[in-house]
Amino acid sequence: MVSVSPRLRDSLEYEDPENVDPRMSWGFRSLTLSSAGHSYEDLEYADDERPFSASADPGSARRKRRQRQSDLELSHVESHSYRTVADGDSFRLAVLKPGTGSAPIDIDLIFESSKQPKREYRCLSYCWQATALEYQRRTSGFEALSRVQSLESSVSSIASSTNGIGDAAILVDGYRFSVTTNLLRALRSLRKRNNKILIWVDQICINQEDHVERGHQVSIMKDIFRQASQVIVYLGELPGSEKLVEYAKKSRRGGVEGVKTALKRILPPRQLKDAIQRMLELPWFGRVWVISEVCLAPLVRISFGPETHMSWENLLGLVRDIPVAPSQGFAKSLDLLGNTRQRIAIITQMMAQQKDGAAHADISQLLVLAKSSNATDHRDKIYSFYGMTLLTTTPDYTRSVPGLFIEVICDYVNSIEALYANWKDLSDPSRTLQLMSILYSAGSLHQHYELPSWIPDWTSSWHLAPLWACTTANLNAIPTRNDWAATNRSDFRAGGDRRDNLEITAQVTSSPRLRLSAIVLDHIVATSDTTPASTPAPSPGAKGTAPVSPVTRSLVANGTIRYGRTFFDTQKGFTGLATPGIKSGDVVAILLGGDVPVVLRPLKGGAKAAKLYRLLCECFVESHAVMYGDVAKSEWTRAQDIVLV
């Protein structure tokens, strides 16, 4: 039998003062109402702020209140100004002091040598503008790449001055220092509770108002990143990032059945694809500076927050092992050059090249990555590659953007023809591919600045599916040689294997000219924005010629290369596709050694031996003989010297 204690009386009113309820006895003294002994009178009232149903989260309100108090305190502090200049081999390091929560970020700046650093430090790679979470709130679907690029114009004023960089503030050497909100969050995620951290942050360690110092620091950037212990890539807050990181780490353990089952429990296939897509849409992947920051790093750690991080190899595994189903029609996130998956593949190859001590010489990589990247200053689309190439252009933020683009391309053309052949052991086909990639990336219909038509304009982003290159991500085989153009070359061979040297003439700084050989195929007589009677499609191959590639047939059939292009007809009955802006009187030409034909606009003047043209764009011609080199092979004697201006 179970013994049950007698029930206590409900009433606490007793006639006998000694007969006291046990709840008021010594064993229950914490409930005493007496003012003597143990009581609650000396304790302050504290509301635990536990939320009721359907009420706001008091924790969030409390954090916001503390943040406002912190910002108010910083608003009364004198603004920071740089009192020294970082020159020679020296650069600044940020000493991030310990702290937690909403306490102000407190940093001291010290100098270090880029050649022989005495301290171990890290570098931070992040996105200056929109944070990951803010970007997720603004965008949806699978067209994030173009939307990230469209943000460039709206955020170009950010970082215009050191004290006007953003709407957040920290302490630097005891003074108020304005930073972007995303950097503030990154620093809070890195800050330790008890230990200091040495870290290089471009927004703080470089005087952004001093153009001379900016240029000098960019010139030693390769040493700063190579000497760092690691580079921390802060992607920002992303919902569900914990599960994605867990999946990435465990998926590297192998493909045994037990591991596969465990991975499905972490993230089912559909949720996994959605999570990867959301990650690849983050603005960090579209920033131009992250390319060199990652490629030059000895070790890369990708972070979503204080406890959520993975390696670059984990990221590569996610993108490689989870393919994207081909889309019907034009998809910007897959069919544009420099899409995020392709960027990761190219960057990974460049990382391998840098670890082998080889400065990459492939202009195709620079063009694809830089033209698809965002930069507050357009000069950075060149200078960000300074430590990774053999370019002799010294970073100078006072020079004109058009002049910089012209100098870089002239340098590359001369180097590929003369120097790189010996230095980098480039084969003749590799040199041809790199030179032709310059021309296919140029054209006056793809320029914002007034440049010679054969000079690419890095401010004009890719907006049409390319004909001269593939946009798929070559993630399975990452070569370390400078053969990106060969592995990502299109199926077309319009110009055959024969090529004459490209020669830069009239070495005028503002308007150099390029001499090359081409076959003038035909003149355009009509253009149309609608499909003509003869819908462009690869013609059946003639006897003895290569069959039509399934890739080519798919491109035309699903409308990928049709999207955004204008139809044209020629005098000889050819039908084709080109960039809007062509008109009657333009000519279709085949460049010897090129992959696809181009559209040229004749100009008055020039000698009989070399007519003047403006390069407009690449084009597609509905003819197997034209697109696969039969015409170039049989009529190469018709080739003539032309001059592009």
XYZ file of C-alpha atoms in Angstrom:
645
model
C 0.000 0.000 0.000
C 1.211 3.413 -0.870
C 1.374 5.907 1.933
C -0.234 9.217 1.115
C 0.498 12.332 3.065
C -2.541 13.955 4.633
C -3.974 16.840 2.640
C -3.122 20.260 3.932
C -5.909 22.553 4.858
C -6.702 25.259 2.320
C -7.088 27.927 4.970
C -4.026 29.528 6.510
C -5.927 31.073 9.409
C -5.010 29.234 12.606
C -6.121 29.919 16.144
C -3.066 28.159 17.513
C 0.029 30.257 16.577
C 2.307 27.260 17.009
C 0.382 25.152 14.572
C 2.020 26.590 11.432
C 1.430 25.393 7.892
C 4.522 23.435 6.684
C 4.667 25.660 3.611
C 5.660 28.492 5.921
C 8.247 26.457 7.816
C 12.044 26.547 7.554
C 12.085 23.980 4.769
C 9.949 26.253 2.669
C 11.596 29.484 3.768
C 11.923 30.712 0.191
C 8.176 31.310 0.326
C 8.194 33.236 3.573
C 6.427 36.557 3.624
C 8.370 37.758 6.602
C 10.655 40.781 6.265
C 13.217 39.123 8.443
C 15.691 36.524 7.308
C 15.400 35.414 3.676
C 13.053 37.721 1.790
C 12.678 39.329 -1.628
C 12.583 42.904 -0.444
C 16.253 43.472 -1.263
C 15.896 42.159 -4.842
C 15.146 44.389 -7.788
C 12.196 43.607 -9.987
C 13.249 42.183 -13.352
C 10.804 41.313 -16.046
C 11.920 38.135 -17.798
C 10.029 39.393 -20.877
C 8.865 35.936 -21.845
C 6.460 36.407 -24.755
C 2.826 35.502 -24.616
C 1.100 33.891 -27.565
C 1.066 36.119 -30.691
C 3.262 38.745 -29.009
C 6.459 40.229 -30.458
C 9.818 38.696 -29.611
C 11.104 40.747 -26.666
C 14.645 39.504 -27.290
C 14.693 41.186 -30.684
C 13.297 44.392 -29.211
C 15.920 44.315 -26.476
C 18.738 43.860 -29.022
C 17.432 46.734 -31.120
C 17.218 48.931 -28.028
C 20.803 48.139 -27.082
C 21.929 48.768 -30.657
C 20.261 52.183 -30.642
C 21.991 53.011 -27.403
C 25.322 51.901 -28.856
C 24.794 53.967 -32.006
C 23.816 56.969 -29.902
C 27.026 56.708 -27.917
C 29.103 56.475 -31.103
C 27.355 59.454 -32.664
C 28.977 61.761 -30.102
C 32.505 60.478 -30.816
C 34.804 62.463 -33.100
C 35.130 61.069 -36.645
C 38.241 59.159 -37.640
C 40.829 60.519 -40.070
C 43.989 58.807 -41.273
C 47.067 60.547 -39.915
C 49.619 58.320 -41.648
C 50.158 56.949 -45.151
C 50.669 53.285 -45.994
C 53.506 53.206 -48.517
C 56.504 51.088 -49.426
C 56.040 47.491 -48.263
C 53.842 48.467 -45.312
C 50.131 47.955 -44.900
C 47.683 48.403 -42.047
C 46.271 45.597 -39.940
C 43.119 45.843 -37.847
C 43.335 44.599 -34.275
C 39.784 43.510 -33.486
C 39.338 43.740 -29.720
C 37.251 41.229 -27.715
C 33.554 41.852 -27.252
C 30.104 40.369 -27.464
C 26.589 41.235 -28.505
C 25.781 44.781 -29.510
C 28.860 46.269 -27.842
C 30.617 48.615 -30.299
C 33.256 47.087 -32.548
C 36.568 48.459 -31.302
C 39.628 48.325 -33.563
C 43.201 49.565 -33.375
C 45.287 49.954 -36.527
C 48.910 48.821 -36.675
C 51.435 48.617 -39.510
C 52.894 45.401 -40.885
C 55.329 44.486 -43.657
C 53.913 42.800 -46.773
C 57.271 41.156 -47.531
C 58.191 39.757 -44.124
C 55.228 40.010 -41.731
C 56.028 39.413 -38.081
C 52.454 38.647 -37.034
C 49.967 36.020 -38.122
C 46.814 37.565 -39.555
C 43.741 36.784 -41.630
C 42.046 38.569 -44.508
C 38.331 39.219 -44.824
C 36.498 38.818 -48.124
C 32.950 40.146 -48.081
C 30.415 42.123 -50.090
C 30.382 45.856 -49.418
C 26.757 46.427 -50.332
C 23.651 44.335 -49.689
C 23.844 41.630 -47.059
C 22.805 38.113 -47.873
C 19.574 38.235 -45.861
C 18.556 41.625 -47.249
C 19.213 40.375 -50.759
C 17.081 37.271 -50.163
C 14.201 39.491 -49.081
C 14.435 41.569 -52.248
C 14.865 38.802 -54.821
C 13.246 35.510 -55.721
C 13.404 32.974 -58.521
C 16.434 32.057 -60.571
C 17.412 35.335 -62.258
C 19.563 36.664 -59.455
C 22.688 37.122 -61.552
C 21.179 39.853 -63.688
C 19.559 41.436 -60.633
C 22.874 41.593 -58.817
C 24.371 43.300 -61.854
C 21.501 45.792 -61.945
C 22.336 46.817 -58.375
C 25.635 48.250 -59.554
C 24.195 51.558 -60.684
C 22.159 52.013 -57.495
C 25.082 51.404 -55.144
C 27.846 53.147 -57.081
C 27.828 56.015 -54.586
C 28.690 53.707 -51.687
C 32.265 54.052 -50.472
C 32.619 57.476 -52.060
C 34.438 58.621 -48.947
C 35.835 57.093 -45.815
C 33.371 58.807 -43.496
C 30.443 58.266 -45.837
C 30.798 54.588 -46.609
C 27.682 53.372 -44.876
C 25.062 53.801 -42.200
C 26.857 51.807 -39.487
C 29.731 52.871 -37.253
C 32.591 51.326 -35.296
C 35.515 52.611 -33.256
C 38.920 52.840 -34.939
C 41.772 54.081 -32.749
C 39.122 55.551 -30.460
C 37.359 57.524 -33.204
C 34.049 57.010 -34.978
C 34.472 55.224 -38.328
C 31.584 54.726 -40.777
C 31.267 51.285 -42.403
C 28.667 49.395 -44.371
C 26.125 47.347 -42.451
C 27.390 44.122 -43.966
C 30.929 44.753 -42.743
C 29.618 45.492 -39.262
C 27.870 42.120 -39.206
C 30.956 40.381 -40.543
C 33.143 41.871 -37.812
C 30.644 40.857 -35.138
C 30.623 37.300 -36.423
C 34.439 37.221 -36.275
C 34.870 38.924 -32.898
C 35.920 36.716 -30.014
C 34.757 36.979 -26.422
C 38.212 36.984 -24.841
C 40.873 37.176 -27.563
C 42.048 39.755 -30.056
C 42.060 39.032 -33.789
C 44.438 40.441 -36.394
C 42.618 40.875 -39.671
C 43.023 42.833 -42.920
C 39.860 44.583 -44.143
C 40.065 46.766 -47.247
C 37.361 49.186 -46.111
C 39.304 49.991 -42.921
C 42.962 49.271 -43.666
C 43.112 51.386 -46.851
C 42.404 55.102 -46.913
C 39.704 55.023 -49.597
C 39.861 58.806 -50.048
C 43.562 58.769 -50.935
C 43.784 57.638 -54.585
C 47.568 57.332 -54.421
C 47.455 55.089 -51.366
C 44.643 52.987 -52.891
C 46.686 52.379 -56.016
C 49.792 51.509 -54.032
C 47.967 49.102 -51.720
C 46.377 47.357 -54.719
C 49.857 46.851 -56.179
C 50.978 44.916 -53.058
C 47.651 43.122 -52.584
C 49.093 39.845 -53.879
C 51.660 39.840 -51.056
C 49.075 40.755 -48.420
C 46.833 37.814 -49.315
C 49.604 35.284 -49.929
C 51.167 36.029 -46.527
C 47.857 35.668 -44.654
C 47.154 32.478 -42.716
C 43.702 32.244 -44.289
C 41.008 34.237 -46.044
C 37.577 34.278 -44.429
C 34.759 34.606 -46.964
C 31.764 36.128 -45.200
C 28.676 35.352 -47.276
C 26.271 36.759 -44.693
C 23.127 35.536 -43.008
C 21.330 32.886 -45.040
C 18.287 30.996 -43.729
C 19.040 27.291 -43.470
C 22.804 27.727 -43.849
C 23.457 25.435 -40.856
C 21.921 22.442 -42.616
C 23.650 23.278 -45.879
C 27.047 23.398 -44.181
C 26.339 20.154 -42.324
C 25.357 18.483 -45.599
C 28.485 19.765 -47.376
C 30.826 18.443 -44.693
C 29.220 15.032 -44.351
C 28.872 14.510 -48.102
C 32.677 14.500 -48.408
C 32.891 11.300 -46.372
C 31.963 9.090 -49.294
C 29.015 7.672 -51.161
C 28.187 4.662 -48.993
C 24.521 3.902 -48.534
C 24.429 4.863 -44.878
C 25.898 8.280 -45.605
C 23.405 8.860 -48.425
C 20.501 8.090 -46.110
C 21.852 10.419 -43.453
C 22.306 13.193 -46.001
C 18.690 12.898 -47.136
C 17.601 13.337 -43.538
C 19.609 16.570 -43.323
C 18.281 18.018 -46.582
C 15.951 16.204 -48.972
C 16.928 16.543 -52.665
C 14.447 19.309 -53.466
C 15.329 21.373 -50.416
C 19.025 20.819 -51.119
C 18.771 22.228 -54.654
C 16.807 25.211 -53.393
C 19.362 25.873 -50.658
C 22.278 25.710 -53.104
C 20.488 28.021 -55.512
C 19.811 30.561 -52.754
C 23.477 30.434 -51.777
C 24.678 30.968 -55.358
C 22.396 33.996 -55.663
C 24.213 35.823 -52.867
C 25.846 39.113 -53.957
C 29.329 38.005 -52.855
C 29.667 35.742 -55.898
C 29.238 38.721 -58.244
C 31.891 40.976 -56.699
C 35.051 41.442 -58.773
C 37.543 41.665 -55.898
C 36.625 38.278 -54.454
C 38.350 36.620 -57.423
C 41.862 37.644 -56.433
C 41.069 37.467 -52.724
C 40.220 33.781 -53.037
C 42.719 32.807 -55.729
C 45.712 34.245 -53.872
C 44.746 32.771 -50.493
C 46.669 29.824 -49.015
C 43.468 28.681 -47.272
C 39.832 29.714 -47.759
C 37.077 29.410 -45.169
C 33.505 30.257 -46.123
C 31.399 31.660 -43.290
C 27.693 32.364 -42.828
C 28.123 33.348 -39.189
C 30.158 32.659 -36.030
C 29.613 28.888 -35.941
C 28.612 28.162 -39.539
C 31.506 27.743 -41.929
C 32.955 25.342 -44.507
C 35.931 25.040 -46.846
C 36.128 26.009 -50.522
C 36.335 22.296 -51.340
C 32.990 21.800 -49.572
C 31.469 24.553 -51.708
C 32.926 23.064 -54.874
C 31.507 19.669 -53.955
C 28.011 21.068 -53.481
C 28.017 22.784 -56.870
C 29.612 19.839 -58.669
C 27.553 17.033 -57.165
C 24.175 18.760 -57.446
C 23.717 19.565 -61.155
C 21.080 21.900 -62.525
C 18.484 20.546 -64.910
C 18.671 22.169 -68.377
C 16.089 24.856 -68.882
C 13.748 25.304 -71.814
C 14.453 28.647 -73.388
C 16.832 31.335 -72.196
C 17.869 31.274 -68.528
C 20.103 34.141 -67.451
C 21.521 32.275 -64.472
C 22.795 29.487 -66.731
C 23.150 30.811 -70.291
C 25.187 33.966 -69.661
C 28.973 33.914 -69.586
C 30.280 34.206 -66.063
C 27.235 32.671 -64.401
C 27.881 31.717 -60.796
C 28.615 28.046 -61.410
C 31.020 28.870 -64.213
C 32.671 31.525 -62.048
C 33.328 28.952 -59.332
C 34.885 26.588 -61.881
C 37.150 29.274 -63.373
C 38.172 30.604 -59.954
C 39.032 27.078 -58.812
C 41.277 26.625 -61.843
C 42.946 29.966 -61.183
C 43.502 28.960 -57.542
C 45.347 25.864 -58.756
C 47.447 27.992 -61.096
C 48.442 30.377 -58.328
C 49.450 27.530 -56.022
C 51.677 26.248 -58.818
C 53.296 29.680 -58.942
C 51.958 30.466 -62.425
C 50.528 33.904 -63.143
C 47.614 33.154 -65.437
C 47.876 34.628 -68.921
C 44.454 33.716 -70.280
C 42.720 36.952 -71.241
C 39.543 34.919 -71.807
C 39.259 34.249 -68.092
C 39.751 37.906 -67.220
C 37.141 38.989 -69.756
C 34.537 36.444 -68.683
C 34.935 37.059 -64.961
C 35.409 40.827 -64.959
C 32.590 41.634 -67.400
C 30.188 39.572 -65.290
C 31.318 41.158 -62.000
C 30.229 44.190 -60.012
C 32.613 46.940 -58.982
C 32.006 50.358 -57.457
C 34.976 51.673 -59.455
C 35.217 50.359 -63.033
C 39.017 50.457 -62.842
C 38.832 47.618 -60.342
C 37.691 45.306 -63.139
C 41.304 45.533 -64.293
C 43.232 46.251 -61.104
C 41.672 43.371 -59.190
C 43.700 41.019 -61.413
C 46.949 42.926 -60.966
C 48.623 40.314 -58.781
C 47.510 37.393 -60.931
C 48.726 38.396 -64.381
C 51.887 39.571 -66.080
C 50.325 42.929 -66.899
C 52.611 45.906 -66.427
C 49.778 48.387 -65.850
C 50.360 50.038 -62.475
C 47.166 50.713 -60.482
C 46.303 54.371 -60.813
C 42.848 55.589 -59.752
C 43.329 59.004 -61.328
C 43.494 57.833 -64.933
C 40.555 57.555 -67.326
C 38.631 54.304 -67.607
C 38.651 54.195 -71.461
C 42.398 54.803 -71.538
C 42.947 51.953 -69.087
C 40.876 49.504 -71.156
C 42.779 50.426 -74.328
C 46.187 50.045 -72.673
C 45.353 46.653 -71.175
C 44.086 45.159 -74.452
C 47.028 46.507 -76.453
C 49.356 45.062 -73.834
C 47.676 41.660 -74.074
C 47.620 41.543 -77.875
C 51.307 42.385 -78.115
C 52.210 40.035 -75.271
C 50.265 37.042 -76.589
C 51.752 37.434 -80.067
C 55.323 37.978 -78.919
C 56.046 37.242 -75.250
C 53.574 34.740 -73.851
C 54.419 32.248 -76.564
C 57.862 31.890 -74.974
C 57.107 32.645 -71.321
C 54.014 30.504 -70.902
C 54.659 27.932 -73.629
C 51.368 28.746 -75.351
C 50.550 26.721 -78.419
C 49.425 28.469 -81.577
C 45.782 27.337 -81.106
C 45.832 28.718 -77.541
C 47.120 32.080 -78.727
C 44.443 32.159 -81.415
C 41.670 31.409 -78.946
C 42.806 34.125 -76.557
C 43.099 36.732 -79.300
C 39.712 35.857 -80.768
C 38.098 36.001 -77.336
C 39.134 39.670 -77.210
C 37.329 40.410 -80.465
C 34.202 38.424 -79.563
C 34.021 40.281 -76.237
C 34.209 43.634 -78.023
C 32.066 45.309 -80.698
C 30.574 48.795 -80.744
C 27.115 47.337 -80.027
C 28.471 46.120 -76.675
C 30.207 49.299 -75.537
C 29.204 52.092 -73.188
C 32.374 54.136 -73.609
C 33.594 55.522 -76.924
C 36.330 52.988 -77.608
C 37.880 51.485 -80.721
C 35.394 48.826 -81.805
C 37.847 45.963 -81.173
C 38.475 46.979 -77.531
C 36.195 45.204 -74.994
C 34.272 47.430 -72.625
C 34.286 45.863 -69.151
C 31.403 48.079 -68.058
C 29.105 46.323 -70.556
C 27.976 43.095 -68.892
C 27.066 39.941 -70.767
C 23.391 40.008 -71.725
C 23.210 37.517 -74.630
C 24.042 33.828 -74.770
C 27.516 33.661 -76.371
C 28.194 31.950 -79.673
C 31.985 31.742 -79.300
C 32.162 30.068 -75.871
C 30.312 27.618 -73.637
C 28.641 28.745 -70.438
C 28.615 25.375 -68.683
C 30.710 24.940 -65.550
C 33.679 22.649 -66.132
C 33.785 21.430 -62.523
C 34.818 17.830 -63.030
C 38.237 18.526 -64.546
C 40.106 21.556 -63.240
C 43.235 21.978 -65.398
C 46.092 24.071 -64.063
C 47.401 25.178 -67.446
C 46.264 28.285 -69.295
C 43.862 26.400 -71.522
C 40.501 27.640 -70.257
C 39.558 28.879 -73.733
C 40.243 25.438 -75.196
C 38.162 23.563 -72.639
C 35.258 26.023 -72.939
C 35.382 26.545 -76.691
C 32.131 26.369 -78.663
C 31.412 23.752 -81.314
C 31.614 26.243 -84.192
C 34.751 26.466 -86.377
C 33.809 29.139 -88.902
C 37.361 30.483 -89.338
C 39.126 27.151 -89.603
C 42.634 26.575 -88.268
C 44.483 29.163 -90.348
C 45.271 32.576 -88.834
C 47.527 35.474 -89.745
C 49.103 37.638 -87.064
C 47.067 40.417 -85.513
C 48.922 43.703 -85.712
C 48.198 46.899 -83.838
C 48.737 49.890 -86.115
C 48.480 53.645 -85.593
C 49.667 53.442 -82.011
C 47.646 56.446 -80.928
C 46.703 56.288 -77.268
C 43.051 57.126 -77.839
C 42.366 55.245 -81.081
C 44.710 52.368 -81.968
C 43.763 50.221 -84.960
C 43.965 46.463 -85.454
C 44.949 44.782 -88.719
C 43.846 41.188 -89.340
C 42.699 38.827 -92.121
C 39.043 38.094 -92.893
C 36.776 36.719 -95.613
C 33.940 39.108 -96.424
C 31.056 36.652 -96.827
C 28.078 38.813 -97.787
C 26.185 42.079 -97.296
C 23.093 42.398 -95.092
C 20.027 43.607 -97.002
C 17.274 43.348 -94.388
C 16.835 43.011 -90.610
C 13.837 41.996 -88.543
C 12.928 41.543 -84.891
C 10.535 38.718 -85.798
C 11.287 35.277 -87.174
C 11.679 35.322 -90.967
C 10.236 32.668 -93.271
C 13.435 30.653 -92.989
C 13.833 30.032 -89.265
C 17.550 29.787 -88.349
C 18.560 26.223 -87.663
C 21.707 24.290 -88.510
C 21.512 22.954 -92.031
C 22.135 19.223 -92.552
C 25.801 18.519 -93.024
C 27.004 17.927 -96.541
C 28.750 14.704 -97.399
C 32.169 14.540 -95.826
C 31.445 17.264 -93.271
C 30.971 16.919 -89.535
C 27.417 16.228 -88.331
C 25.460 18.948 -86.588
C 26.353 18.973 -82.903
C 23.539 18.075 -80.480
C 24.642 21.034 -78.368
C 24.276 23.389 -81.325
C 20.903 21.938 -82.293
C 19.695 22.343 -78.713
C 20.885 25.957 -78.554
C 18.889 26.902 -81.605
C 15.868 24.710 -80.912
C 15.113 25.985 -77.413
C 15.684 29.630 -78.257
C 18.847 30.182 -76.249
C 20.771 32.020 -78.979
C 17.609 33.617 -80.372
C 16.896 35.484 -77.140
C 17.586 39.218 -77.548
C 18.961 38.931 -81.095
C 17.826 40.364 -84.428
C 17.287 38.306 -87.600
C 18.982 39.347 -90.853
C 18.992 38.346 -94.521
C 21.905 38.768 -96.959
C 22.228 39.281 -100.685
C 23.195 35.646 -101.296
C 20.227 34.322 -99.324
C 21.849 33.623 -95.963
C 19.754 34.076 -92.855
C 21.247 34.709 -89.463
C 21.091 36.191 -85.967
C 23.020 39.134 -84.529
C 22.879 41.785 -81.814
C 20.177 44.467 -82.235
C 21.657 47.532 -83.915
C 22.830 45.992 -87.181
C 21.370 47.469 -90.356
C 21.267 47.089 -94.106
C 24.688 47.669 -95.640
C 26.638 45.952 -92.863
C 28.717 42.943 -93.906
C 29.094 39.436 -92.527
C 32.739 38.361 -92.345
C 34.672 35.271 -91.290
C 37.819 35.952 -89.252
C 40.573 33.480 -90.078
C 41.073 31.342 -87.008
C 37.838 32.533 -85.387
C 35.011 30.347 -84.150
C 32.003 32.330 -85.377
C 31.387 35.025 -88.020
C 31.149 38.712 -87.140
C 29.205 41.707 -88.415
C 31.289 44.667 -89.655
C 30.291 48.169 -90.701
C 32.297 49.578 -93.662
C 33.882 53.004 -93.217
C 35.191 55.464 -95.754
C 38.925 55.856 -96.099
C 41.789 53.445 -95.806
C 44.061 52.002 -98.447
C 42.883 49.576 -101.089
C 44.911 46.829 -99.456
C 43.170 47.265 -96.100
C 39.638 48.620 -95.862
C 38.380 50.216 -92.668
C 35.571 48.650 -90.644
C 33.961 48.945 -87.270
C 33.403 45.673 -85.468
C 29.768 45.416 -84.360
C 29.229 41.960 -82.866
C 29.473 38.212 -83.366
C 26.729 36.495 -85.346
C 25.169 33.150 -86.269
C 24.597 32.166 -89.929
C 22.152 29.448 -90.967
C 24.707 27.432 -92.893
C 26.642 24.380 -91.821
C 29.338 25.189 -94.387
C 29.828 28.629 -92.859
C 29.604 27.731 -89.176
C 31.804 24.632 -89.344
C 34.605 25.953 -91.537
C 33.913 24.537 -95.008
C 33.751 28.025 -96.525
C 36.937 29.156 -94.783
C 38.735 26.000 -95.896
C 37.725 26.285 -99.555
C 37.839 30.077 -99.931
C 40.689 31.135 -97.681
C 42.444 32.653 -100.704
C 39.676 35.278 -100.721
C 40.834 36.521 -97.350
C 41.909 40.141 -97.300
C 43.537 42.431 -94.807
C 41.062 44.638 -92.975
C 41.595 47.292 -90.326
C 39.301 47.609 -87.318
C 38.943 51.109 -85.915
